[in-house]
Structure formats: C-alpha cells, structure tokens
Coordinates of C-alpha atoms in Angstrom, one line a residue:
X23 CA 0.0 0.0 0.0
X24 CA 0.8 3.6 -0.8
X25 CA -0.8 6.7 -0.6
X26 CA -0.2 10.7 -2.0
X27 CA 3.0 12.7 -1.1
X28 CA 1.8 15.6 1.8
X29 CA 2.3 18.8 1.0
X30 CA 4.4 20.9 3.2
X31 CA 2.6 23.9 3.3
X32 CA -0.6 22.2 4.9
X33 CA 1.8 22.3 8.5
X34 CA 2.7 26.0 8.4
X35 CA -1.0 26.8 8.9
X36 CA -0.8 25.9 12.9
X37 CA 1.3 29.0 13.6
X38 CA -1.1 31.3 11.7
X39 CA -3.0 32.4 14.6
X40 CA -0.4 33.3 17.3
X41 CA 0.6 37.0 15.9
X42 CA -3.7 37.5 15.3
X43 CA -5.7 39.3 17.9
X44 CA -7.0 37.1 20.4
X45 CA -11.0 36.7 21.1
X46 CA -12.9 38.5 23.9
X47 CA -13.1 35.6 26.3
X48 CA -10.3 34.3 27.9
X49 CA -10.3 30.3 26.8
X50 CA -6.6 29.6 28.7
X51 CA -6.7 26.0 30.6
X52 CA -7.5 22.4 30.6
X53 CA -9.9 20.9 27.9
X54 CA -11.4 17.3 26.9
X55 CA -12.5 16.4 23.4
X56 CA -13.6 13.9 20.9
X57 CA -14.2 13.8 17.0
X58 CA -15.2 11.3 14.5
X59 CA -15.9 10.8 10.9
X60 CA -14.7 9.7 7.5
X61 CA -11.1 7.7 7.2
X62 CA -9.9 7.8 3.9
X63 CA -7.3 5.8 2.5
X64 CA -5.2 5.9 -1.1
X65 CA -5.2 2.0 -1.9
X66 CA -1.4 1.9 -3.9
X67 CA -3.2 -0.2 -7.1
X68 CA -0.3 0.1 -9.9
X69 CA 2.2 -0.8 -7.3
X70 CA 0.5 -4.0 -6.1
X71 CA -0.7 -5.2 -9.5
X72 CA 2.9 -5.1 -10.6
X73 CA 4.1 -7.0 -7.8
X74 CA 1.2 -9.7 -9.1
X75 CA 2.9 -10.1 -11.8
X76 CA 6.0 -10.1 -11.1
X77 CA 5.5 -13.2 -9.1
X78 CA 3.2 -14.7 -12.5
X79 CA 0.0 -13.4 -11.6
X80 CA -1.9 -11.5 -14.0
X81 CA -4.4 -9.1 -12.5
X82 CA -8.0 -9.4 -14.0
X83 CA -10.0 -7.4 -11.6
X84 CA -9.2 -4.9 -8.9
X85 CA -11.8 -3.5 -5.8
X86 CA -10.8 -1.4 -2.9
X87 CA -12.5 -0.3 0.2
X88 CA -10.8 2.7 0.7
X89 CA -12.9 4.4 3.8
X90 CA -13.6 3.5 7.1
X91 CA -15.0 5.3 10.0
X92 CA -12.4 7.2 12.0
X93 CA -12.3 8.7 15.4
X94 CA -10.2 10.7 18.2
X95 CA -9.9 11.4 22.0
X96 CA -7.7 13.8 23.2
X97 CA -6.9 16.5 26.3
X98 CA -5.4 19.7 25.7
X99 CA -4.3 22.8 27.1
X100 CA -5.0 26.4 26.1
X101 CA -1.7 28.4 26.5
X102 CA -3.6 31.9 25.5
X103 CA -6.5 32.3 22.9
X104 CA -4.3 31.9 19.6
X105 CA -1.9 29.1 20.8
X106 CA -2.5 25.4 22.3
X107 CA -1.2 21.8 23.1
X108 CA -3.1 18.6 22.2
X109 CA -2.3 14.8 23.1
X110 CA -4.7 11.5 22.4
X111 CA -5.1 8.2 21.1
X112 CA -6.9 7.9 17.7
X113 CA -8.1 4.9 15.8
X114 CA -8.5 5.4 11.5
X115 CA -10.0 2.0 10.8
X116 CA -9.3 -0.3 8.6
X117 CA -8.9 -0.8 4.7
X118 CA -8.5 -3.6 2.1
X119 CA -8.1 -4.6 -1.5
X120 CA -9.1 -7.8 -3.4
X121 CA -7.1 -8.6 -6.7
X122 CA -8.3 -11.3 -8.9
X123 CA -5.9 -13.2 -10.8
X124 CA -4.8 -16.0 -13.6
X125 CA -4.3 -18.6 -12.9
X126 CA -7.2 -18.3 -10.8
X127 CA -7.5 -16.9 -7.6
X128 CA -7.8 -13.8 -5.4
X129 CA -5.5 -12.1 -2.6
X130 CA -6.6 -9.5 -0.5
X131 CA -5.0 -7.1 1.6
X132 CA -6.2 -5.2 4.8
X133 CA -4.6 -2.5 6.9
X134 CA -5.8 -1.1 10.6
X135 CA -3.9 2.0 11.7
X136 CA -4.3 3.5 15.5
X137 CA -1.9 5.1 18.0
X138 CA -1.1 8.2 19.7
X139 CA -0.4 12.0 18.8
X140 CA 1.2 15.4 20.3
X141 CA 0.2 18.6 18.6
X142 CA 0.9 22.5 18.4
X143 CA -2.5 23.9 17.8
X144 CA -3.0 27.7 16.2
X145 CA -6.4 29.5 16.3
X146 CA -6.7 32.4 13.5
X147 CA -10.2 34.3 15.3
X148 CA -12.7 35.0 12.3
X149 CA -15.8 37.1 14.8
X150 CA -15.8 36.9 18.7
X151 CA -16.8 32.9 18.7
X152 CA -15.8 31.8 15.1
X153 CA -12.0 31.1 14.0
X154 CA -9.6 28.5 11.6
X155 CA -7.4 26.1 13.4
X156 CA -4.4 24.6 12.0
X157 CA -2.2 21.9 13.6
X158 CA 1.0 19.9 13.1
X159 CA 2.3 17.3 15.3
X160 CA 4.1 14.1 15.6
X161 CA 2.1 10.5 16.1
X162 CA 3.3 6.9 17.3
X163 CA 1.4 4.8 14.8
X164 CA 0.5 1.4 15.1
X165 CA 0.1 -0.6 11.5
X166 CA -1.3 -3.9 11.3
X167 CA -1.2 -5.3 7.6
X168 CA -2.9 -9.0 6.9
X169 CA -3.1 -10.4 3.2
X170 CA -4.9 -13.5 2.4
X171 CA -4.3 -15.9 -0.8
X172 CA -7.1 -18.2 -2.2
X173 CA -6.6 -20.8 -5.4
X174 CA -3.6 -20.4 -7.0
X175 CA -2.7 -17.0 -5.2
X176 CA 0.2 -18.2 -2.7
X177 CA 0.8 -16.2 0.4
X178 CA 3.8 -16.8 2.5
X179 CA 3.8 -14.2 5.0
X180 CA 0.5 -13.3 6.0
X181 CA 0.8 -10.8 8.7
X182 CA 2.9 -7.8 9.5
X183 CA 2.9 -4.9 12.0
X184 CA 4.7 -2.0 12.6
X185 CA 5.2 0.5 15.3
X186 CA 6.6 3.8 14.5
X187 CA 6.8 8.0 14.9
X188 CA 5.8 10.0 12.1
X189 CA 4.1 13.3 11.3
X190 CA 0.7 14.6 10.7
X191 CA -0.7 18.3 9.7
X192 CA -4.5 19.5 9.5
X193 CA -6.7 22.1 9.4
X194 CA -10.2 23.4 10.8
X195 CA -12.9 25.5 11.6
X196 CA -14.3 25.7 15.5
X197 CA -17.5 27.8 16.8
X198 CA -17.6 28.6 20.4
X199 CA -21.3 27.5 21.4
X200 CA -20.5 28.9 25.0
X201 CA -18.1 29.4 27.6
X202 CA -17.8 25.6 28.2
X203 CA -18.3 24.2 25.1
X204 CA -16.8 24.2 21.5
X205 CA -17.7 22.8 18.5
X206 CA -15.1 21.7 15.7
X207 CA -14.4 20.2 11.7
X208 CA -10.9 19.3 11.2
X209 CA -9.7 17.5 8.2
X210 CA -6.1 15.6 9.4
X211 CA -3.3 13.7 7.4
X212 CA -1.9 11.3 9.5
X213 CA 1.7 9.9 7.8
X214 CA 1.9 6.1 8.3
X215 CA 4.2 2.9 7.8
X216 CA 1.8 0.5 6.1
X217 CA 4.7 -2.3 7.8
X218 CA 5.3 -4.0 4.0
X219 CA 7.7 -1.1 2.9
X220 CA 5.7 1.6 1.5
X221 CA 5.0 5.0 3.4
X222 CA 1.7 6.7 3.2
X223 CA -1.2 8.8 3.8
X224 CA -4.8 8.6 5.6
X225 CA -6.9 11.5 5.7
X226 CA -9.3 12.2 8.5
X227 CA -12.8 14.5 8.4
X228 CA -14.3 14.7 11.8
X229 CA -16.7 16.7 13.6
X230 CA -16.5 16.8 17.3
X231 CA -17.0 19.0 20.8
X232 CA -14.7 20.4 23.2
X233 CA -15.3 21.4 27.0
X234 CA -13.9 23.9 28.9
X235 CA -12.8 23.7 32.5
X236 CA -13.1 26.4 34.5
X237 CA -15.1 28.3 32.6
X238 CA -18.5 28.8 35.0
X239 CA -16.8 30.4 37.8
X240 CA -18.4 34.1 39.1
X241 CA -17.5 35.8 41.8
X242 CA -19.3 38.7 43.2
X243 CA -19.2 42.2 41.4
X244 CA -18.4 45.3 43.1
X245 CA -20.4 47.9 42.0
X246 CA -19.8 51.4 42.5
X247 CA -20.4 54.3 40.5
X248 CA -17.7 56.5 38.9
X249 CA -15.5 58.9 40.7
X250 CA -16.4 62.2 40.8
X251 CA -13.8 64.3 38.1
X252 CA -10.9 65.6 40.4
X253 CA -11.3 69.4 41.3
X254 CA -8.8 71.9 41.3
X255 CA -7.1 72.7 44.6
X256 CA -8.3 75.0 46.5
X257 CA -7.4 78.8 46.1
X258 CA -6.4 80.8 49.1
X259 CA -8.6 84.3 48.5
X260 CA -11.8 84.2 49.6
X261 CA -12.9 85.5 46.1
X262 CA -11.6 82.2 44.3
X263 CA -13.4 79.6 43.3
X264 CA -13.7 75.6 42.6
X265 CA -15.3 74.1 39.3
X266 CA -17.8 71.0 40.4
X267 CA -18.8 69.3 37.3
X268 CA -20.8 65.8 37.3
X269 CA -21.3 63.0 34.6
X270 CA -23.5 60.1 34.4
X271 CA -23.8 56.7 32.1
X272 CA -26.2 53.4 32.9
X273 CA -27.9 50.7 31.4
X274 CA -31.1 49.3 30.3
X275 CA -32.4 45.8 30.2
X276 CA -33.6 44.8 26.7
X277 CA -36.4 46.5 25.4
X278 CA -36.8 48.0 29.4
X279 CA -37.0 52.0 30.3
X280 CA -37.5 51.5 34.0
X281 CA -35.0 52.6 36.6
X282 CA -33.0 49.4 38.1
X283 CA -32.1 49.7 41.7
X284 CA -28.4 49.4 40.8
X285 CA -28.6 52.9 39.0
X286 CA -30.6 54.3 41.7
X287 CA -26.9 55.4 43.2
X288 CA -25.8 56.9 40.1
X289 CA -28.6 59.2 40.2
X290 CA -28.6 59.6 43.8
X291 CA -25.1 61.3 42.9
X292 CA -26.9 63.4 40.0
X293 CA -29.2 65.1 42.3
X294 CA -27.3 65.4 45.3
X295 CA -24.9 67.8 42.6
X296 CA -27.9 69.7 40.9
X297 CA -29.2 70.6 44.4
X298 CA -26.3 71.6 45.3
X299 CA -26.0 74.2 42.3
X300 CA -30.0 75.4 41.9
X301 CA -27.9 77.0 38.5
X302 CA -27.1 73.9 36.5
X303 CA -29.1 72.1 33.7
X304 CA -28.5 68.5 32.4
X305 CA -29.6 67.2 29.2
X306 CA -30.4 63.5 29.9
X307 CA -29.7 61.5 26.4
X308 CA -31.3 58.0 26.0
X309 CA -29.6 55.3 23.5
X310 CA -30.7 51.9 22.5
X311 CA -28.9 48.9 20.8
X312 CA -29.7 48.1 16.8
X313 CA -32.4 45.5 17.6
X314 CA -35.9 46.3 16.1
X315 CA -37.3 48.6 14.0
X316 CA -35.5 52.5 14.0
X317 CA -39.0 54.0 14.8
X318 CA -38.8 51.7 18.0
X319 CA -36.2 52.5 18.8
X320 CA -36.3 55.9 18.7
X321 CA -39.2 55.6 20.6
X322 CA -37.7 53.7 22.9
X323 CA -34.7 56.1 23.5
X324 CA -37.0 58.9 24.2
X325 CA -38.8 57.2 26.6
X326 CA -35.9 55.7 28.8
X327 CA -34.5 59.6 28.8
X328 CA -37.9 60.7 30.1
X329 CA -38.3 58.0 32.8
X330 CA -34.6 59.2 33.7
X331 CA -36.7 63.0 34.3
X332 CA -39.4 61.6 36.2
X333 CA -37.2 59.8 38.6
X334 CA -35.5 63.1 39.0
X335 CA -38.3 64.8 39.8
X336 CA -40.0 62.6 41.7
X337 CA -37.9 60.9 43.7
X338 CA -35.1 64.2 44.2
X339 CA -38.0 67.3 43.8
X340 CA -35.6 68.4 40.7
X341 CA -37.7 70.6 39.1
X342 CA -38.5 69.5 35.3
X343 CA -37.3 72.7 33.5
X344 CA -34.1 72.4 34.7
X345 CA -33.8 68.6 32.6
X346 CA -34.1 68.2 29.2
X347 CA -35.1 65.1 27.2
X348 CA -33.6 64.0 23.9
X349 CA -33.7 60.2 22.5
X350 CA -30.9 59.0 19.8
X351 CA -32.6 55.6 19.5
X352 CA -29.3 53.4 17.9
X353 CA -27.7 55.8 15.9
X354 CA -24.2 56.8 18.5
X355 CA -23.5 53.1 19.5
X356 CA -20.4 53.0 21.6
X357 CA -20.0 49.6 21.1
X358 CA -20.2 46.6 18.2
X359 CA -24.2 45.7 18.1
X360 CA -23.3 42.1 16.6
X361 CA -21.7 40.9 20.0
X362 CA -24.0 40.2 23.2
X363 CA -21.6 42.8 25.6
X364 CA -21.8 45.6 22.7
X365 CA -25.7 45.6 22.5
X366 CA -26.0 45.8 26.6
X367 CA -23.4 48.3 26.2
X368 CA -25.6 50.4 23.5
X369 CA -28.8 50.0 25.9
X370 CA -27.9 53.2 28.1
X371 CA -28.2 56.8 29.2
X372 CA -25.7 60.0 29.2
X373 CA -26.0 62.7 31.1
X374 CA -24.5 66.4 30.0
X375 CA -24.7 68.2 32.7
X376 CA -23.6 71.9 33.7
X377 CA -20.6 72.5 35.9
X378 CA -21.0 74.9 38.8
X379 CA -18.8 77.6 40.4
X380 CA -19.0 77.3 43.7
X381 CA -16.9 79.2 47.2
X382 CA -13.8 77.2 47.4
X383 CA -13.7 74.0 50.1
X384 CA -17.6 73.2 48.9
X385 CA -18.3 69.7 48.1
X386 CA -21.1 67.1 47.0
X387 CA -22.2 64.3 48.9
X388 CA -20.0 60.9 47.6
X389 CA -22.5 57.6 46.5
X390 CA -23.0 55.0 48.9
X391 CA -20.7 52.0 47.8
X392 CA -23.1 48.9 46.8
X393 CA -22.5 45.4 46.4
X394 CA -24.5 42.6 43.2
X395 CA -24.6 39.8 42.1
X396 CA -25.9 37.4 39.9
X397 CA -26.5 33.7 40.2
X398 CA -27.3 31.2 37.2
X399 CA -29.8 28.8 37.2
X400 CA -30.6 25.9 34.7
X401 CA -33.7 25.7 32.6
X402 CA -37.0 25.9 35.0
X403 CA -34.8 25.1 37.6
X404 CA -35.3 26.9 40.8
X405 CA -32.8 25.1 42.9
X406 CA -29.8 27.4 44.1
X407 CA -26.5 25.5 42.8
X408 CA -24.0 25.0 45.3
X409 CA -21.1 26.0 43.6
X410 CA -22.8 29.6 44.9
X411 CA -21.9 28.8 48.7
X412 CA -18.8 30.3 49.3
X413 CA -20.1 33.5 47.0
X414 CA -23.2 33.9 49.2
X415 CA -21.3 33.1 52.3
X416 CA -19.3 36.1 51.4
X417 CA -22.9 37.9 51.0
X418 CA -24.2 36.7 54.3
X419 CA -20.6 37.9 56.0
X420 CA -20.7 41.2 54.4
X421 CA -24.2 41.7 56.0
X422 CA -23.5 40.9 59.6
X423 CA -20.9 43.2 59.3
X424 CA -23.3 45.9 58.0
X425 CA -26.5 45.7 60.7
X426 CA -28.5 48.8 58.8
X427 CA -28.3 46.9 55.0
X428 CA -30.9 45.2 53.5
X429 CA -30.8 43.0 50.6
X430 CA -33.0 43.1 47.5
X431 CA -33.1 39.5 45.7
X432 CA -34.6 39.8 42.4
X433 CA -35.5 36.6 40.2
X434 CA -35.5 36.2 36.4
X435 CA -36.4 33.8 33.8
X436 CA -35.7 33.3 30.3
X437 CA -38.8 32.9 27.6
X438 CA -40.4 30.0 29.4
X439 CA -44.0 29.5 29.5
X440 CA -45.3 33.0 30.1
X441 CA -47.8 31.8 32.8
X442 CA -45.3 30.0 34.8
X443 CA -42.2 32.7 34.6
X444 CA -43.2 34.9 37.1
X445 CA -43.9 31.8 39.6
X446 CA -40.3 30.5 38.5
X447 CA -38.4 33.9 39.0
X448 CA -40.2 34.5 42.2
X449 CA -39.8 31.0 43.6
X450 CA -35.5 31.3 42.4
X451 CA -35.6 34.5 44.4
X452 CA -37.3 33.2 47.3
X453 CA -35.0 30.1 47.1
X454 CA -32.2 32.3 47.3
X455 CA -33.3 33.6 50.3
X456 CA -33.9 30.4 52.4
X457 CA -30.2 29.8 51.3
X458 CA -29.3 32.7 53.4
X459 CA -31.2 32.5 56.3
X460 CA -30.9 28.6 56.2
X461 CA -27.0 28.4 55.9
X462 CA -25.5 31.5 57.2
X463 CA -28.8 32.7 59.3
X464 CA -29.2 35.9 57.9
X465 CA -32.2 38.1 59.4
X466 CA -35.2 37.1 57.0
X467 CA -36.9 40.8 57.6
X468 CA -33.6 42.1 56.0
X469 CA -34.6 39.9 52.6
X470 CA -36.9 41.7 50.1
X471 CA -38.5 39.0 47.3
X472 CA -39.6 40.5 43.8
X473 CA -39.9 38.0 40.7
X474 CA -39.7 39.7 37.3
X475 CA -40.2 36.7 35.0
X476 CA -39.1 37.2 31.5
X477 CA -39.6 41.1 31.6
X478 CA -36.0 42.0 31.9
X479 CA -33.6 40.4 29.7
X480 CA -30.1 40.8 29.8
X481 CA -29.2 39.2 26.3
X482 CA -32.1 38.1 23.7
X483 CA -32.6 34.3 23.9
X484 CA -30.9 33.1 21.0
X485 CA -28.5 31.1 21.9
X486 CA -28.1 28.5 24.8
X487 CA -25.5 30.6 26.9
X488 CA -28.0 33.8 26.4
X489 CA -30.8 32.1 27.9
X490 CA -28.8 30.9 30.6
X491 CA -27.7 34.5 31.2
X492 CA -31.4 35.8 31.8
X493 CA -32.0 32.7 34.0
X494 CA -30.9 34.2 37.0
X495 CA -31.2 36.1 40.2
X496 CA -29.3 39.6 41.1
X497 CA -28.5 40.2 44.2
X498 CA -28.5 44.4 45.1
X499 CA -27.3 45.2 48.9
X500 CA -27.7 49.1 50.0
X501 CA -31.3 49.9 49.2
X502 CA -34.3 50.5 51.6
X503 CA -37.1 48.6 50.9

C-alpha cells in the first residue's frame, strides 16, 4: 500500500494564529474532546498489480474499500487564545483490497492504523466565537497489515505490524457555542508505515465537541459608581473659586425604560450635585442597541430619557425645566451591536450636565458603595447551585458586618412558558433567600423578594449561553425597601 505525497505547506497553517488578535473571552486552561468521521485511505493499485505479476500473476480485476469510520480522544491545554497543546489516542479503521488473478485466484489485503499523537495547535479568530485552526504534530502509529491468498494465489507471509513515529498536519474551523463548550471540523493527514515497505497517507474528516474547565466560575461584582472628576485645589482668597462638574452613564435591560435599583446610586449622585448648584441644567440623552425597528427604537430612546426625568423629579423634587429630554434611539452606539456585551453596552443613558462655580472648600455628597450579584440557574430550575456557597457566604458575611443593610433578591427567567415565569423567578428569588437564612442565618426581615419573570432580559434568547444569562437572580445590597 501507498498513498499521496503531503504537501508541506498544509503544517505552516498551525502558527497562523499566534501573531492575530486574540477573542474576547479568555479560553486559557484544561480541555477534553472527541471527533469522529470519515477515514480515507489511497489504496497503492499500480504498485500492487505489478508485484502480481511479477510473481506470475496476471491481475484481472481490482476493488478497494478505501474508507472506514475514524475517530479521536484527546486532552489539551490552552496556552492563551491563539496558541494550544493537544495529546490523544486515535483509531483510522481499517482498509483492504481484493485482486483477482490468472491462474485463478484472489488475494486480499487489509490494513488497521491507530496510535497516539502530540500537537501545536494555532487559532486564527474569524468574529468573537468563530476562528480556523491549524495543527502539526508528531504520532506513534501502530500498522497492522494482513493479506490473504485463495486458489492459485500463494501467500507466505501473512501478517505484518509496525510500530513507529511519524508526522501529521491539518486544518479546521471551530465555533464557540458557550463558555464551556466548543464545536469543531478538522480534516487531518496522518503519515503512516503500512509495515510491508511503503509509506503513506490517511486522511481524516471529523466533527467533534470540546469542553472547557473552569469556565463557569463568578464571583461577586463590586459595584460602585464612577468617581467624581478631580477638582482643582483650592485657592487661598476668599474671592476664588472651585469648578464642580458631574457626569452620568447606565444601562437598560432589553427592550426595558424602568430605573433598576443598581442605578438608583448613580442618580442619587446626579441630584445630590444639581441641588447643590440650583444654577445647573443637564440634558439626559437616551440610546438603544440596533435590535428592532428605528421608529422603536427611537421611541424607545425617548422614553428611557424621560423615565430618567421623572425619577429626578420625583424621587429628588428636581424641578422638570431644569432637565431636558432628547432620544438617539441606535444611531451613537459606543459599542459593536453584533456581540452580546456591545448591545448591553448600547442600551444606556448619558448625562450632560452643567458645571458649577461654587466658594472654594464646597463639596457634594459621595455615592453610597453597593455590592450585586448574579447567580445562574438551569432551565425551569429553581434550585440554588452550590457551587454559589462560598459566594453567598461572602454575602451573608458582608451583611452581619453591615447591621443597617438590606438585601433586595430579584428573580428572572428566560422565555419560558409566560404563565409559569413569574412563579419560576419568584420561587429562584425566594430560594435564594432560604439559602441565606438557612445556611448563614441571615435576618429574613432584611430579605426583600420580587420575581420579574421574563420582563427584563439581559441578552435576547438566542443562543443556549443567552438564555442561561437571563435565567438568573441579582442580588442588590444598599437599598431600603
């Protein structure tokens, strides 16, 4: 047996990616993985039909089963997003001829090939979760020939095997379904010994899935607003003065225009400033993210701006004419629309707001710091997972240190059943709380249960990994009920 010469180019590919920008997440660490599909093997027939007759047999008919279904396991590790190492055991199948012959008989030849590999693996990204692979490596193969003689075909040595390292090169294309999990199509040449003298190819096209360790790890998020901008030092003279000025940026749920709790401090900070300097006007700005129609969205951007003003007014007796409303809808995105980040990112507010001139040493009131987080939970699921514990420990700690907090635990679904979501995101939250007072005996009057259902979405459902984003419950500390 013999198959086509390799080309050397096909190994060059693996090193593509490491001078290419890496994608957004951070993939480094251990993975597992498996792939199958189509073996393919180049059955030498010239070659074997001469050595046929060369011992007197004249070849009358000649039939090959060239494929065979192939497969691989294998470990790796991720050094950094564009580089990798991978090591496993694959198994190609098995092949054969039959040659028919004159004087009459037949002799047929079979191969198996299996063994080991090591590979450098290069990733070339193509979007945030697409990108080529291309890998070159070294294998210890394992060949075991057989050949078989009946009627006048003679065979004296019917079996051979081989043991030996040799190369192999391929190529790919890999999706990133989620954090965990990866899907991939290779096509491999593996470089054998077919153990009767010949060297060759086998070709492998596989599909197959990669997971992740490591990758479902959350800790809590600090959340605080921004710093004030620095001010000027103070000038001796009574007469002088120091510039206060005030900015403001937050974010909207999809398709929401309802004040969140966890931007109630950032607009705590706006009004404590503007009544502070009776003098200053802001212009409140609203922005959404590219999905939906433009009219909706300008719509929408309008609207978020105004509910903005009436919390403002309401809530901090600013008085109306002092705020002005104007909606962008999606046309100032500050981020890319087509990832998941971008869009949540486009889903916000800006504030423009006067700066004030004030006697020197004068000051606004800083925002309370505040503590969230966000727990995952599987489809209709409402148990709390308890890879949580040490996160909500650290909850429960933080409020025994802090007697006057309360904690606000707000559930969520993604599009389930629209009569049972607001049951499921309330029962999650409620769960959450048991966890607290069960575990870590946390006052249950300092607990305050809402369930939102499938009203406030972080991401849009598309995919797996977004749906398992909106299944959730945030946890806000700081608030009064």
């Amino acid at each position: 047996m013999n198959t086509n010469k390799i080309t050397q180019a096909i190994g060059t590919i693996a090193i593509l990616g490491m001078s290419v920008p890496a994608l957004a997440a951070d993939q480094s660490g251990w993975y597992l993985g498996g792939s199958g599909g189509q073996a393919h093997a180049t059955i030498a027939e010239q070659e074997i039909i001469a050595d046929l007759l060369a011992s007197g047999y004249q070849t009358l008919d000649f039939s090959t089963d060239r494929k065979d279904f192939g497969y691989k396991l294998f470990v790796g590790y991720q050094f950094n997003p564009n580089f990798a190492i991978e090591s496993g055991y694959f198994d190609l199948g098995s092949f054969e001829y039959v040659a028919t012959t004159n004087p009459p008989g037949t002799k047929t030849g079979s191969l198996t090939f299996s063994g080991w590999n090591l590979d450098l693996v290069g990733t070339m990204p193509l979007t945030e979760r697409a990108a080529l692979i291309g890998r070159f490596g070294v294998h210890e193969g394992k060949t075991n020939t057989q050949f078989v003689g009946t009627g006048a075909v003679n065979v004296l040595n019917p079996s051979h095997r081989n043991t030996g390292f040799d190369f192999k090169a391929g190529v790919g294309y890999q999706y990133q379904i989620s954090d965990a999990w990866t899907f991939r199509i290779e096509a491999e040449r593996f470089r054998m010994d077919d153990a009767v003298g010949n060297n060759g190819d086998i070709d492998l096209f596989s599909m197959g899935i990669i997971y992740r360790f490591g990758t479902n790890r959350k800790a809590p998020i600090v959340v605080a607003p921004p710093p004030p901008a620095p001010t000027p030092a103070p000038v001796p003279p009574v007469t002088a003065t120091e510039q206060y000025c005030s900015a403001l940026e937050i974010q909207f749920e999809i398709g929401q225009e309802s004040i969140e709790r966890v931007n109630r401090e950032h607009l705590l900070v706006l009004a404590t400033f503007m009544s502070t300097y009776p003098e200053t006007k802001a212009t409140i700005e609203g922005h959404t993210d590219n999905v939906g129609t433009h009219a909706d969205n300008q719509i929408l951007s309008e609207q978020r701006a105004q509910s903005v003003v009436d919390y403002l007014v309401r809530e901090h007796r600013i008085a109306a004419n002092r705020l002005t409303v104007v909606g962008h809808g999606e046309t100032r995105p500050i981020a890319d629309n087509s990832t998941v980040s971008g869009q949540q990112a486009n889903r916000r507010i800006n504030a423009i707001i006067d700066c004030a001139n004030d006697m020197a040493g004068l000051s606004t009131l800083p925002a309370r710091t505040t503590l969230a987080m966000a727990l995952e939970f599987d489809s209709n699921s409402t148990a709390v997972d308890a890879k949580y514990h040490y996160q909500l420990e650290n909850v429960a700690k933080y409020l025994h240190a802090n007697p006057d907090l309360i904690v606000t635990l707000e559930g969520h679904t993604d599009n389930v059943n629209p009569a049972t979501a607001l049951e499921i995101s309330q029962r999650r939250a409620q769960n959450v709380a048991n966890y607290l007072v069960d575990n870590f005996h946390v006052d249950r009057s300092r607990l305050n249960v809402e369930g939102f259902g499938a009203t406030r979405r972080d991401t849009y459902n598309i995919t797996a990994s977004h749906r398992q984003d909106n299944r959730r419950v945030n946890i806000i500390l700081g608030y009064p009920k």
